[in-house]
PDB file of C-alpha atoms in Angstrom:
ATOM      1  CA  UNK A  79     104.270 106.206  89.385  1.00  0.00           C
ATOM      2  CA  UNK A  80     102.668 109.068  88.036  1.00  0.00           C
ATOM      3  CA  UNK A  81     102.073 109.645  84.059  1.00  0.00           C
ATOM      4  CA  UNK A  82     100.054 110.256  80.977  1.00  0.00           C
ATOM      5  CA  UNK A  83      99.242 107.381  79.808  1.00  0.00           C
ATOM      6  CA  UNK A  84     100.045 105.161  82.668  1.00  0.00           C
ATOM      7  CA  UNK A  85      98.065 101.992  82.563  1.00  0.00           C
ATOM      8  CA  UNK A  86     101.222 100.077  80.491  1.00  0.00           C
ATOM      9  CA  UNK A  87     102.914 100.746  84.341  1.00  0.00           C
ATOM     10  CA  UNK A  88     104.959  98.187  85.407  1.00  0.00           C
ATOM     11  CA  UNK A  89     106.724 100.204  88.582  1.00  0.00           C
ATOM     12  CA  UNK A  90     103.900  99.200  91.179  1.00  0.00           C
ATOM     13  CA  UNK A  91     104.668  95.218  90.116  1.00  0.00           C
ATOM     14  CA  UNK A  92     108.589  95.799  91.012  1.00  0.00           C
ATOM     15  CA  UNK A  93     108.329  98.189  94.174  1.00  0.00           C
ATOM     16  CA  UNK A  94     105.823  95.914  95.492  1.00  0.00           C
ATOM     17  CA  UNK A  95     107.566  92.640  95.327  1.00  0.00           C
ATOM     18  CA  UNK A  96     110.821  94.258  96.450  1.00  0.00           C
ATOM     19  CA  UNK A  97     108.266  95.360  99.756  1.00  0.00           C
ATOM     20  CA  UNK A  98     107.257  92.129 100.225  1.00  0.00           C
ATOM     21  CA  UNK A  99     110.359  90.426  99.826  1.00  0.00           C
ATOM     22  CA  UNK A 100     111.340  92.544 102.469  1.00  0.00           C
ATOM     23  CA  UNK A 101     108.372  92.477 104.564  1.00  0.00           C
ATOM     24  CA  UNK A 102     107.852  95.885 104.796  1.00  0.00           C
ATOM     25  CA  UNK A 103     104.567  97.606 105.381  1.00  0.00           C
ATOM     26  CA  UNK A 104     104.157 100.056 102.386  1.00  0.00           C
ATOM     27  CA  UNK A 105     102.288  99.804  98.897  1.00  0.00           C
ATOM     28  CA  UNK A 106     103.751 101.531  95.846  1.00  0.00           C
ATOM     29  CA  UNK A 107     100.462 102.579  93.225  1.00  0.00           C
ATOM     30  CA  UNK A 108     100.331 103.937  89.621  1.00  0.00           C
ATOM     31  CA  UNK A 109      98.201 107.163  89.568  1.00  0.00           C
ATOM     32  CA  UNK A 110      97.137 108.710  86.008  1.00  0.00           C
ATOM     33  CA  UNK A 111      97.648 112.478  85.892  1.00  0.00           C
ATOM     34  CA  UNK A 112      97.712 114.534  82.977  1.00  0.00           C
ATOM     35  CA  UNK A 113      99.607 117.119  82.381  1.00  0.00           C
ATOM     36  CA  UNK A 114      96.939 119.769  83.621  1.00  0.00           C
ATOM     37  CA  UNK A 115      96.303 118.147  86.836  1.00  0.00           C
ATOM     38  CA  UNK A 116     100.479 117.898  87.973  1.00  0.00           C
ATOM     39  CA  UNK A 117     100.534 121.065  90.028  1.00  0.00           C
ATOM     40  CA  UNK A 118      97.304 120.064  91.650  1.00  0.00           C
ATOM     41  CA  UNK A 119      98.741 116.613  92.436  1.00  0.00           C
ATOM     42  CA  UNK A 120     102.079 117.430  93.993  1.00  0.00           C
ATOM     43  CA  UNK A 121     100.460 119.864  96.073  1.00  0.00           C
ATOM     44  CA  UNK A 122      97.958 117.025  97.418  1.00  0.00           C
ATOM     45  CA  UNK A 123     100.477 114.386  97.891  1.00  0.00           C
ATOM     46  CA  UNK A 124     102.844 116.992  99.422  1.00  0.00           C
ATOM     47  CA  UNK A 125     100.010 117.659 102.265  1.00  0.00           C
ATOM     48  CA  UNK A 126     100.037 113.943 102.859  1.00  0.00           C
ATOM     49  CA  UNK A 127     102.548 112.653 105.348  1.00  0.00           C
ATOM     50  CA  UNK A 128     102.261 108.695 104.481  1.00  0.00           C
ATOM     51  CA  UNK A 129     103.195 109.728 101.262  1.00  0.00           C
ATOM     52  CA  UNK A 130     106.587 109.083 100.243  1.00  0.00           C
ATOM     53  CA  UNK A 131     107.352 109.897  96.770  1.00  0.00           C
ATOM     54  CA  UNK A 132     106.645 108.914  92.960  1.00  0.00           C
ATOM     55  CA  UNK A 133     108.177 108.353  89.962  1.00  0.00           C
ATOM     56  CA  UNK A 134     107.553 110.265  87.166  1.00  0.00           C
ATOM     57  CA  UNK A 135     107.253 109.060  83.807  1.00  0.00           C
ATOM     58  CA  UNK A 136     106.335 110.721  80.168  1.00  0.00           C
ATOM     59  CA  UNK A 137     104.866 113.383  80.079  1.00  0.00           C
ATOM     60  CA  UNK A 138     105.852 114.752  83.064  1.00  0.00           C
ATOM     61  CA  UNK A 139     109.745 114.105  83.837  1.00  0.00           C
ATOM     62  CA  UNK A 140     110.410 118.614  82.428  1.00  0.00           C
ATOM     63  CA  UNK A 141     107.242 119.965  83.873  1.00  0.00           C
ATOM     64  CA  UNK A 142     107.308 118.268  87.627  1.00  0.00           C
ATOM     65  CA  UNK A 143     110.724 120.266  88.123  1.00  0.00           C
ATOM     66  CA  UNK A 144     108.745 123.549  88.554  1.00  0.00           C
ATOM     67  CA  UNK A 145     106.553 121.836  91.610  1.00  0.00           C
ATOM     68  CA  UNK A 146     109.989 120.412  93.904  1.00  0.00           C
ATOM     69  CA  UNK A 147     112.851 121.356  95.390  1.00  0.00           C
ATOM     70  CA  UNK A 148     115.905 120.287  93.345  1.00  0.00           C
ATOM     71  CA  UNK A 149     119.178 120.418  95.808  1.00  0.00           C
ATOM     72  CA  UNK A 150     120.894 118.558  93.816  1.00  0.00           C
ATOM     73  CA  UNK A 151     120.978 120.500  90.737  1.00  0.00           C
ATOM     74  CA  UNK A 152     119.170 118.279  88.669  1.00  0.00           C
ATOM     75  CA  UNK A 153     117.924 120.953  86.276  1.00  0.00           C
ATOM     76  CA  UNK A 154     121.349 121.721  85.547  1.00  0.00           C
ATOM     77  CA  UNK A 155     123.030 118.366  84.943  1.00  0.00           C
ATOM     78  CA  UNK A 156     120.139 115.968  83.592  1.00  0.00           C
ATOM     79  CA  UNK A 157     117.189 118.438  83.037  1.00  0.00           C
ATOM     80  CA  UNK A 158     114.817 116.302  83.923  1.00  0.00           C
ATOM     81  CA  UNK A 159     113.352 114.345  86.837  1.00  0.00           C
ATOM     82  CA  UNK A 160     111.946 110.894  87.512  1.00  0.00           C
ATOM     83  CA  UNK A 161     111.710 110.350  90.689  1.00  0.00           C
ATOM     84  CA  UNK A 162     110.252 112.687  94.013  1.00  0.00           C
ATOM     85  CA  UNK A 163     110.831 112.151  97.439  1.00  0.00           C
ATOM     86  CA  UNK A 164     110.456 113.591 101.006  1.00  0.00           C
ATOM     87  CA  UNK A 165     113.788 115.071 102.495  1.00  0.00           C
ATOM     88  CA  UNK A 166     114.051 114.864 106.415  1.00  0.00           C
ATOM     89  CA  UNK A 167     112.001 118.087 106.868  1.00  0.00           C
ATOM     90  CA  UNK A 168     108.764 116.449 104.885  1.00  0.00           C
ATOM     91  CA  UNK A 169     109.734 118.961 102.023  1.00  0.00           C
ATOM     92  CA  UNK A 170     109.533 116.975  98.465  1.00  0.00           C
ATOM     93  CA  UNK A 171     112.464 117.035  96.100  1.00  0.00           C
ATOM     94  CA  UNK A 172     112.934 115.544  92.810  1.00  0.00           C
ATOM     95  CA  UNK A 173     115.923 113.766  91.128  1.00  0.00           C
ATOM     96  CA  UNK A 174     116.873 111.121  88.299  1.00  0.00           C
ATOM     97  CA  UNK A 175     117.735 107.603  88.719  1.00  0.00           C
ATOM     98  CA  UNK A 176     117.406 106.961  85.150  1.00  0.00           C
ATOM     99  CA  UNK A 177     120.975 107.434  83.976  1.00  0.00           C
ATOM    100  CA  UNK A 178     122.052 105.123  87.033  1.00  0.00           C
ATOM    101  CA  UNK A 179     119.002 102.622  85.756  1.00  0.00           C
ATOM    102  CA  UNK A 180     120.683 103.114  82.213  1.00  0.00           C
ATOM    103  CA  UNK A 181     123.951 102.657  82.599  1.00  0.00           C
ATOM    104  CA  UNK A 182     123.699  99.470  84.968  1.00  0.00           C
ATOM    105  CA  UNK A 183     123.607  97.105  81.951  1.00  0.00           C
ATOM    106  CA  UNK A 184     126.259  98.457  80.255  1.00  0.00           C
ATOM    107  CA  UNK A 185     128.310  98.900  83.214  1.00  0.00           C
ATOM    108  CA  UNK A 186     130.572  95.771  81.992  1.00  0.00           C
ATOM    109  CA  UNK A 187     131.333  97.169  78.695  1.00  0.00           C
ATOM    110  CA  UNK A 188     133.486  99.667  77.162  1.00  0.00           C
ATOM    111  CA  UNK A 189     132.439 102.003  75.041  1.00  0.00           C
ATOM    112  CA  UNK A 190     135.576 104.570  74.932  1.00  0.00           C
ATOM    113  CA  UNK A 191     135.181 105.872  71.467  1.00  0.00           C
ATOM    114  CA  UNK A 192     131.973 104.340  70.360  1.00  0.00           C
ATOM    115  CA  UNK A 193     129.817 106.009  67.971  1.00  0.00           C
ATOM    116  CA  UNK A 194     126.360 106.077  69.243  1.00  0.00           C
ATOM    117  CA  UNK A 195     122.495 106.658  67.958  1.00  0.00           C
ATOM    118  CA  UNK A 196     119.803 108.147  70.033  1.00  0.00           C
ATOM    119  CA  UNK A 197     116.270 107.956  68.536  1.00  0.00           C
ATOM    120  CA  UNK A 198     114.512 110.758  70.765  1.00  0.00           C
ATOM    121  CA  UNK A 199     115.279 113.553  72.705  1.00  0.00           C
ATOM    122  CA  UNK A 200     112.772 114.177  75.361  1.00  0.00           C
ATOM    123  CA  UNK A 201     113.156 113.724  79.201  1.00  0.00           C
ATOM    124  CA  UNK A 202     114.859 110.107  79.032  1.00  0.00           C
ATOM    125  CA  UNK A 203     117.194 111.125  76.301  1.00  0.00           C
ATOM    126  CA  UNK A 204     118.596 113.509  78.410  1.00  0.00           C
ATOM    127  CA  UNK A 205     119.286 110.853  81.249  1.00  0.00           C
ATOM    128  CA  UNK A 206     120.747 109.107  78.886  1.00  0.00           C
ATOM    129  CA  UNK A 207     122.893 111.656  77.256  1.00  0.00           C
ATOM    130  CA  UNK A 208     123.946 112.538  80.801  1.00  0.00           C
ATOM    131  CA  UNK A 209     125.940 108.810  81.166  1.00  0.00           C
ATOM    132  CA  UNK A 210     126.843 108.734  77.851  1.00  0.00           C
ATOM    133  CA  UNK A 211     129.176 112.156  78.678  1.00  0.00           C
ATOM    134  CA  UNK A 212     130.309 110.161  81.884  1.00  0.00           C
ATOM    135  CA  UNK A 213     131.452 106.931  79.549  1.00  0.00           C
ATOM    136  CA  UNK A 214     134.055 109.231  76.735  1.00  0.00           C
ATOM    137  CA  UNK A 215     132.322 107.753  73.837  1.00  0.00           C
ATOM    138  CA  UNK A 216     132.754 109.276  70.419  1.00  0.00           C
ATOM    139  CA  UNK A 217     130.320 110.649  68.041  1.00  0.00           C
ATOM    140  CA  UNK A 218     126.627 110.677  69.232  1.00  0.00           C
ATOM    141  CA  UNK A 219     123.681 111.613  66.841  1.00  0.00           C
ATOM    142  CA  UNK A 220     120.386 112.319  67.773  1.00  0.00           C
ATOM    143  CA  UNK A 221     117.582 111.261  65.504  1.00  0.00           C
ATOM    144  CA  UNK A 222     114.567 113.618  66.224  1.00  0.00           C
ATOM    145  CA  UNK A 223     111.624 116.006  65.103  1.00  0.00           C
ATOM    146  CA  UNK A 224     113.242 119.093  66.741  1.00  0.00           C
ATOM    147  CA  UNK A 225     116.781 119.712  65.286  1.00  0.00           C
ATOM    148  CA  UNK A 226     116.926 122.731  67.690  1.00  0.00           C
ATOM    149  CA  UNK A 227     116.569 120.948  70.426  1.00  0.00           C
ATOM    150  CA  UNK A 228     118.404 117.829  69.770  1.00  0.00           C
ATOM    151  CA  UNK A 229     121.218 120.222  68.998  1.00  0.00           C
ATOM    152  CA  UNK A 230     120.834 122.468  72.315  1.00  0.00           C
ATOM    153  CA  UNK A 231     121.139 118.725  73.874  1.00  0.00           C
ATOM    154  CA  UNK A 232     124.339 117.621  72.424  1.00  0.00           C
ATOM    155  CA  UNK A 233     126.047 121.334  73.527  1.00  0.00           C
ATOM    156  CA  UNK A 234     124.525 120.827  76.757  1.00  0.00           C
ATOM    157  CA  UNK A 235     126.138 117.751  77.547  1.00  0.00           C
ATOM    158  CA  UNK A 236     129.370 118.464  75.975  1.00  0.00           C
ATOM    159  CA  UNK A 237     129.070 115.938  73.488  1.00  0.00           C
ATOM    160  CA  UNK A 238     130.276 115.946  69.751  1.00  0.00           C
ATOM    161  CA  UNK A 239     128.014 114.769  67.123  1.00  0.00           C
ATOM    162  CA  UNK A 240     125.019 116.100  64.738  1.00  0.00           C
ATOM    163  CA  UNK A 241     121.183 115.527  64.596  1.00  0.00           C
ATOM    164  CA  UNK A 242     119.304 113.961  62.030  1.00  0.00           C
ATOM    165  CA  UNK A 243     115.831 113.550  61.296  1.00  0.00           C
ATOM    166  CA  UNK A 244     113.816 110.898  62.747  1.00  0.00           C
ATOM    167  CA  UNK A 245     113.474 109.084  59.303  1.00  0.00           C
ATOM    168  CA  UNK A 246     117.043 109.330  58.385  1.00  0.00           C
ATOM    169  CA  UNK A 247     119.029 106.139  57.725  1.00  0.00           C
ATOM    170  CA  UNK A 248     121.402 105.259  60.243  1.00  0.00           C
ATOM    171  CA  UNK A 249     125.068 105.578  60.223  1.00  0.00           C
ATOM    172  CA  UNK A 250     127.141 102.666  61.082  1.00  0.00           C
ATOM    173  CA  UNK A 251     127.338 103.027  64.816  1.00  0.00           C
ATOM    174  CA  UNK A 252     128.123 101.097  67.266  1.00  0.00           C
ATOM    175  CA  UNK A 253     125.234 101.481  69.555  1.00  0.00           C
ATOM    176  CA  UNK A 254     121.579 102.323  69.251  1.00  0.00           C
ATOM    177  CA  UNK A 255     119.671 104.040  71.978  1.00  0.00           C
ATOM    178  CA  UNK A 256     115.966 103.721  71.589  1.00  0.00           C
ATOM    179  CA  UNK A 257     114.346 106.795  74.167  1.00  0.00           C
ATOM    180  CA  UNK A 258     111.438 107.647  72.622  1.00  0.00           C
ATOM    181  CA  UNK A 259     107.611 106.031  73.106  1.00  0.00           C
ATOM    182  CA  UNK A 260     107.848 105.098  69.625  1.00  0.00           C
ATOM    183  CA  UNK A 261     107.075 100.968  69.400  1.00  0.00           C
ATOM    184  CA  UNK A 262     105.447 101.202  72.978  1.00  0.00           C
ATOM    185  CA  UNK A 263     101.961  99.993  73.099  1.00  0.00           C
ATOM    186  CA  UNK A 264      99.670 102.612  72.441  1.00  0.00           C
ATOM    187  CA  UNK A 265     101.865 104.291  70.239  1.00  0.00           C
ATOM    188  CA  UNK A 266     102.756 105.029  66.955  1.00  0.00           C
ATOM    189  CA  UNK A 267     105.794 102.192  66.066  1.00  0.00           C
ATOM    190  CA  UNK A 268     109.280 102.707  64.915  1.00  0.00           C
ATOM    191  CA  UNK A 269     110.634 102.360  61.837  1.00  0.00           C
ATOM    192  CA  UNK A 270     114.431 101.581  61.809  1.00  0.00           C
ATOM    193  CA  UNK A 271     116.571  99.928  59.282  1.00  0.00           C
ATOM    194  CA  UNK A 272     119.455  98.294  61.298  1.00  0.00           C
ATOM    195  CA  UNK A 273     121.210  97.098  57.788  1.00  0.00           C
ATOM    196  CA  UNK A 274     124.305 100.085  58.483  1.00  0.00           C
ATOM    197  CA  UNK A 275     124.804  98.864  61.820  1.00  0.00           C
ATOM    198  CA  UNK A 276     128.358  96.862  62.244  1.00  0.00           C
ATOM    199  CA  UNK A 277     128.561  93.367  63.606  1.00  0.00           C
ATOM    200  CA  UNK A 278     129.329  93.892  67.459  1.00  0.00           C
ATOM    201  CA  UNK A 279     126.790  96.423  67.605  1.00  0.00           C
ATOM    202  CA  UNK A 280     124.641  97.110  70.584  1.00  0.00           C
ATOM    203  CA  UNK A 281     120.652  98.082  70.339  1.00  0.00           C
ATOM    204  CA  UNK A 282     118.774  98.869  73.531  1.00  0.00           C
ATOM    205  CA  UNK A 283     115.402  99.757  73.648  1.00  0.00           C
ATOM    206  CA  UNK A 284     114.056 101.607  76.943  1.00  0.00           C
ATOM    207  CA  UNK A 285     110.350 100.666  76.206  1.00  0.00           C
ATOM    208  CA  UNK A 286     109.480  97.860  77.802  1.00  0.00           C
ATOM    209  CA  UNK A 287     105.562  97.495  76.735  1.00  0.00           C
ATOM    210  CA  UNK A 288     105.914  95.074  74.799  1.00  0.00           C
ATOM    211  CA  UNK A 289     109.073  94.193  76.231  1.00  0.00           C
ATOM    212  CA  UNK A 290     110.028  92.130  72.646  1.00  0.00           C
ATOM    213  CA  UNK A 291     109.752  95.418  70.730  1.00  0.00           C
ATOM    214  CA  UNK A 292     110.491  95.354  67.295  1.00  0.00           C
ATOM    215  CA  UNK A 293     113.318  97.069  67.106  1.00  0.00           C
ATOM    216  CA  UNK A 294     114.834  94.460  69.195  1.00  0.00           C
ATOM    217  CA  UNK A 295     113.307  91.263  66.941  1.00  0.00           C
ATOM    218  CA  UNK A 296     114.981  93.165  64.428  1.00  0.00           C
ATOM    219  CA  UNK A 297     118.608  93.412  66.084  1.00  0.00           C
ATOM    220  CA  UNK A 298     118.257  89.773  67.581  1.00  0.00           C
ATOM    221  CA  UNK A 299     117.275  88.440  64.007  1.00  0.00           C
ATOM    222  CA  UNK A 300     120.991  89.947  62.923  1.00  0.00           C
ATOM    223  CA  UNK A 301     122.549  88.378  65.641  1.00  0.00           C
ATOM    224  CA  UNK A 302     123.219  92.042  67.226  1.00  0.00           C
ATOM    225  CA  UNK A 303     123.746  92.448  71.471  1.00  0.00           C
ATOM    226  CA  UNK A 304     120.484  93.643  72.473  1.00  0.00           C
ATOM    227  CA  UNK A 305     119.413  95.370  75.917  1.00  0.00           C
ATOM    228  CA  UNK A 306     115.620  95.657  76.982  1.00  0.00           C
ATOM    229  CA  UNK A 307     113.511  98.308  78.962  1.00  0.00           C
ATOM    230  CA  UNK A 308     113.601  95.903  81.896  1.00  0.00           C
ATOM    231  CA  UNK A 309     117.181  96.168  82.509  1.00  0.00           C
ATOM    232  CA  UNK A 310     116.703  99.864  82.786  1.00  0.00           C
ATOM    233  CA  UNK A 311     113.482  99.669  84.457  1.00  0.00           C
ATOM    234  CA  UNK A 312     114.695  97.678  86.683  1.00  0.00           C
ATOM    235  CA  UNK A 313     118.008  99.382  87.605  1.00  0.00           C
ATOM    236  CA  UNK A 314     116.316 103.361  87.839  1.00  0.00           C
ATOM    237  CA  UNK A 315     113.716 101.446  90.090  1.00  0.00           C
ATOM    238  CA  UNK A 316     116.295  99.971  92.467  1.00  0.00           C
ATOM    239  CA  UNK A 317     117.882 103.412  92.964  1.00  0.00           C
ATOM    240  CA  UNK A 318     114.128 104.901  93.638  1.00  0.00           C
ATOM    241  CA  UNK A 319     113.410 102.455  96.284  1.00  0.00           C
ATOM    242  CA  UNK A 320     116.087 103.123  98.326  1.00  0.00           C
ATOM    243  CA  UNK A 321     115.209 107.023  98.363  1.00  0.00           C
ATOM    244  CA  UNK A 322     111.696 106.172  99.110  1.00  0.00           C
ATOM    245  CA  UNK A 323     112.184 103.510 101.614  1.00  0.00           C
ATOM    246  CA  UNK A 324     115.821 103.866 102.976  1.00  0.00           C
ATOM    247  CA  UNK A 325     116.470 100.150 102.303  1.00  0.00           C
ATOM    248  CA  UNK A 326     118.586  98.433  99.276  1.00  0.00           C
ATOM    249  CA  UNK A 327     116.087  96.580  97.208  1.00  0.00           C
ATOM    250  CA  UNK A 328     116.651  92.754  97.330  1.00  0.00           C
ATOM    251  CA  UNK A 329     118.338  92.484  93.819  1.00  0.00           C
ATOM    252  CA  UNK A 330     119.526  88.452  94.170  1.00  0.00           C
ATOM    253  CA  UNK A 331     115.660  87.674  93.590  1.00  0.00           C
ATOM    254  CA  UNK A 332     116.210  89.896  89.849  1.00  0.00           C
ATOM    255  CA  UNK A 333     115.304  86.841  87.959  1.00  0.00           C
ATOM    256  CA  UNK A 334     112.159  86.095  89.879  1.00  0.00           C
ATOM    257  CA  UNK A 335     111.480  89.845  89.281  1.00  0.00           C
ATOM    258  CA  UNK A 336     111.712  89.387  85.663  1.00  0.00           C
ATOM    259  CA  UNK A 337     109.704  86.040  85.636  1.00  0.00           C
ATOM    260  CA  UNK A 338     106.786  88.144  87.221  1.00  0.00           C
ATOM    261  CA  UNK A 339     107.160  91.143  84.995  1.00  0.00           C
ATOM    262  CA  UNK A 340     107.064  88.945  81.943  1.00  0.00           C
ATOM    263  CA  UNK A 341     104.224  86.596  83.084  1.00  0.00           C
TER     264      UNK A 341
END
């Protein structure tokens, strides 16, 4: 896992006890690199054969798509990357496993219609705009700094909706998609009044340092559905591995997995 900060990591803790579970002979690391030193570091890891990929977390998941191959398109659908591998020739390529990791929890539910919130609009909004477009909801609005580009998001994904501003109230939706840093340690936290939101509503917060946010005290104290970053985390993870390692993590052992992660 590469990123900027990257010490609130939990990747290596997940990819590792998935490899040992299996008893495979590989170590996953965390690796801090800013955002001057990216080129330099894809180049270096490229050069090394036992290497066989990263993920890629903030602030890198718009700015590592100008170092790898994308065959898939990935710049065109999602717009960001979080994940690069090695293809059979040894040539890296990136691609996303974040809107798989995000919309594994919510696989079970329908949201046909739903209005929706998204605090954020960086490289995880996008994954997550991408499976919202796949799941026909309604109305989304972004809540964000750059109205611009918040709007240039919702046209890009063919979704219907407006942007507000990051301290705007709001509206009575019926989920709330927390994909900004905002609340994680280390950062600044997030103020959100979820007073408009309906009973039935559904709040899930992507950061998962701490993994009791307070965005998610909040919803839980109004007896709202709530989602954590592990169940993403988790999910986009499980999709990594097997690109890395060609081998379907071992996901009965998920609530050992969690145990660990929230020890």
């Amino acid at each position: 896992m590469i990123g900027d900060p990257i010490a609130h990591s939990k990747s290596p803790l997940i990819h590792n006890f998935w490899l040992k579970q299996l008893g495979m002979d590989a170590e996953y690391r965390s690796a801090h690199v800013t955002p001057e030193a990216l080129p330099g570091y894809i180049a270096s890891r490229s050069e090394d054969p036992a290497w066989r990929g990263c993920n890629v977390t903030i602030p890198h998941k718009l700015a590592v798509m100008e170092h790898v191959a994308d065959p898939g398109d990935v710049r065109a659908s999602i717009g960001a990357m979080n994940t690069i591998a090695r293809d059979d020739t040894g040539a890296l390529f990136g691609t996303n496993t974040d809107a798989g990791g995000f919309y594994a929890p919510l696989g079970q539910s329908d949201f046909t219609g739903a209005d929706v919130a998204i605090i954020g609009a960086g490289g995880a909004a996008r994954a997550v705009l991408f499976a919202l477009s796949r799941m026909d909801v309604g109305s989304v609005t972004i809540h964000a700094r750059n109205a611009l580009k918040a709007m240039g998001l919702l046209a890009g994904f063919g979704l219907k909706g407006q942007v507000r501003g990051m301290d705007d109230p709001l509206g009575e939706v019926d989920l709330l998609v927390n994909t900004s840093p905002l609340g994680m340690k280390g950062f600044d936290p997030l103020n959100v009044d979820l007073s408009t939101l309906p009973e039935g509503a559904v709040v899930y917060d992507i950061v998962y340092a701490p993994l009791e946010t307070a965005l998610l005290k909040q919803a839980r104290a109004r007896g709202l559905d709530t989602v954590d970053g592990l169940e993403m985390l988790i999910g986009q993870a499980a999709l990594a591995f097997e690109i890395f390692f060609d081998a379907a993590p071992p996901r009965t052992h998920d609530d050992e997995l969690r145990a660990l992660l929230t020890a």
